[in-house]
Coordinates of N, CA and C in Angstrom, one line a residue:
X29 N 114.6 36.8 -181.3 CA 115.7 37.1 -180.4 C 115.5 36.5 -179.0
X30 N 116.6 35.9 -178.3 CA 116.4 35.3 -177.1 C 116.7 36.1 -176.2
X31 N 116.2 36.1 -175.1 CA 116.1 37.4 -174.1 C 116.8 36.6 -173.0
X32 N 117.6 37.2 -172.3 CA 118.4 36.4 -170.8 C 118.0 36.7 -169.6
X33 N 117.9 36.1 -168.7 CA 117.2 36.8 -167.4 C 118.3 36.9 -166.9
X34 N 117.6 37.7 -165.4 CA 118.7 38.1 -164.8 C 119.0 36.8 -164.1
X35 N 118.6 35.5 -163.8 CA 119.8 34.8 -163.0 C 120.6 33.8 -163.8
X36 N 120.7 33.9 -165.6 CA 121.5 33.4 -166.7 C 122.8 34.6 -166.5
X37 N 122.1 35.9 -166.6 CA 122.8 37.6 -166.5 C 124.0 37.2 -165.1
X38 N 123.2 36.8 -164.4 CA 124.4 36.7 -163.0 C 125.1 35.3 -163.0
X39 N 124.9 34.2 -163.7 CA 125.6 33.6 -163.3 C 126.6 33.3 -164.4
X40 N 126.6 34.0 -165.5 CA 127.7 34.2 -166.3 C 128.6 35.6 -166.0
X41 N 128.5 36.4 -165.1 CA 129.0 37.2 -164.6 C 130.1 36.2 -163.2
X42 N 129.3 35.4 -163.1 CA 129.9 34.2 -161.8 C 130.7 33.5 -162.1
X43 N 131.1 32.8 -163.4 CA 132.2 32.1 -164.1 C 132.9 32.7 -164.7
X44 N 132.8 34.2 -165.0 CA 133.9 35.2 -165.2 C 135.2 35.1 -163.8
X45 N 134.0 35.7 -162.8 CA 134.6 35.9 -161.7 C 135.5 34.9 -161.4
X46 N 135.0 33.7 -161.1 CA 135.7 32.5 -161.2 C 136.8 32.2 -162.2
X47 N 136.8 32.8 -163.1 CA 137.8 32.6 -164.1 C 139.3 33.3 -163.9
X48 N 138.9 34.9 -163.5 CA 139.7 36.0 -163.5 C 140.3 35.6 -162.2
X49 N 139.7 35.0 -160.9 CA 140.7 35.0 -159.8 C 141.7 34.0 -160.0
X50 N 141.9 33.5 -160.7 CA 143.1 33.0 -161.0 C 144.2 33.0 -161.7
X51 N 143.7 34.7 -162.5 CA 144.7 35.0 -163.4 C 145.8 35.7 -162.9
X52 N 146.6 35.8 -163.7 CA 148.0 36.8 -163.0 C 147.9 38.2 -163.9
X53 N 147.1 37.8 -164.8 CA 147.2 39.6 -165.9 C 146.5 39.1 -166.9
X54 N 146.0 40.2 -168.0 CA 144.9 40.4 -168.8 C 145.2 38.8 -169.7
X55 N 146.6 39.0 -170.7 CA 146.9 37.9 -171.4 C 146.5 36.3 -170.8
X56 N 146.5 36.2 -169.5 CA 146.1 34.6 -168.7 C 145.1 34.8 -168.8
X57 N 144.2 35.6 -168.4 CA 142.3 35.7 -168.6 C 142.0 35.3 -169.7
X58 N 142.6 36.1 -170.7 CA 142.0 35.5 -172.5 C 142.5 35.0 -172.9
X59 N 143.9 34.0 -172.5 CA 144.0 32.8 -172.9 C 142.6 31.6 -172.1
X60 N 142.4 31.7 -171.3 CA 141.4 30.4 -170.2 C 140.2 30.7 -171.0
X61 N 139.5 32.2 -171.2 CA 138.6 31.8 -171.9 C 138.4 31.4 -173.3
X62 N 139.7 31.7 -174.0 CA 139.7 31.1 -174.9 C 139.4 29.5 -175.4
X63 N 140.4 29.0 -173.8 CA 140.2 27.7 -173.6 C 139.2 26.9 -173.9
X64 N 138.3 27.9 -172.7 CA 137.2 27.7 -172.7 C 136.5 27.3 -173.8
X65 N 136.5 28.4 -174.7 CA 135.5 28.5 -175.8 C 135.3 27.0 -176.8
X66 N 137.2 27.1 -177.0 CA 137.2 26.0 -177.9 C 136.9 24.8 -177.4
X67 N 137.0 24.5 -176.0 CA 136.3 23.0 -175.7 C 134.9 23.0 -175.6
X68 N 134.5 24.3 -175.3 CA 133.1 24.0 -175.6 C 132.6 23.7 -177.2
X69 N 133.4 24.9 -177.8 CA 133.3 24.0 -179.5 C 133.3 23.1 -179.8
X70 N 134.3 22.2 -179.7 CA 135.0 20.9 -179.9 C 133.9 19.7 -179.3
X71 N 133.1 20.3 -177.8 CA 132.1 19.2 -177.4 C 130.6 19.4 -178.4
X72 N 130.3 20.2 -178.9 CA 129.3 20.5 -179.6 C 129.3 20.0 -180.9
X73 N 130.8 20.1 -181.4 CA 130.8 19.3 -182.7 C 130.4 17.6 -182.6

């Protein structure tokens, strides 16, 4: 099991942040990280 420290713990708490201030409501937030997710997929493949 991989264990996170706390400044992995805070800096993904930081690109949250960064994410949500630019949302207008819940549905825009989980669309972006969605976004997110998949281009990170797509670069890994």
């Amino acid at each position: 099991m991989e264990v996170m420290t706390d400044k992995q713990f805070d800096k993904i708490f930081q690109m949250f942040e960064m994410i949500l201030d630019g949302c207008k409501d819940l549905d825009d937030a989980k669309r972006k990280v969605k976004e997110l997710r998949d281009d990170k997929k797509e670069k890994a493949e």
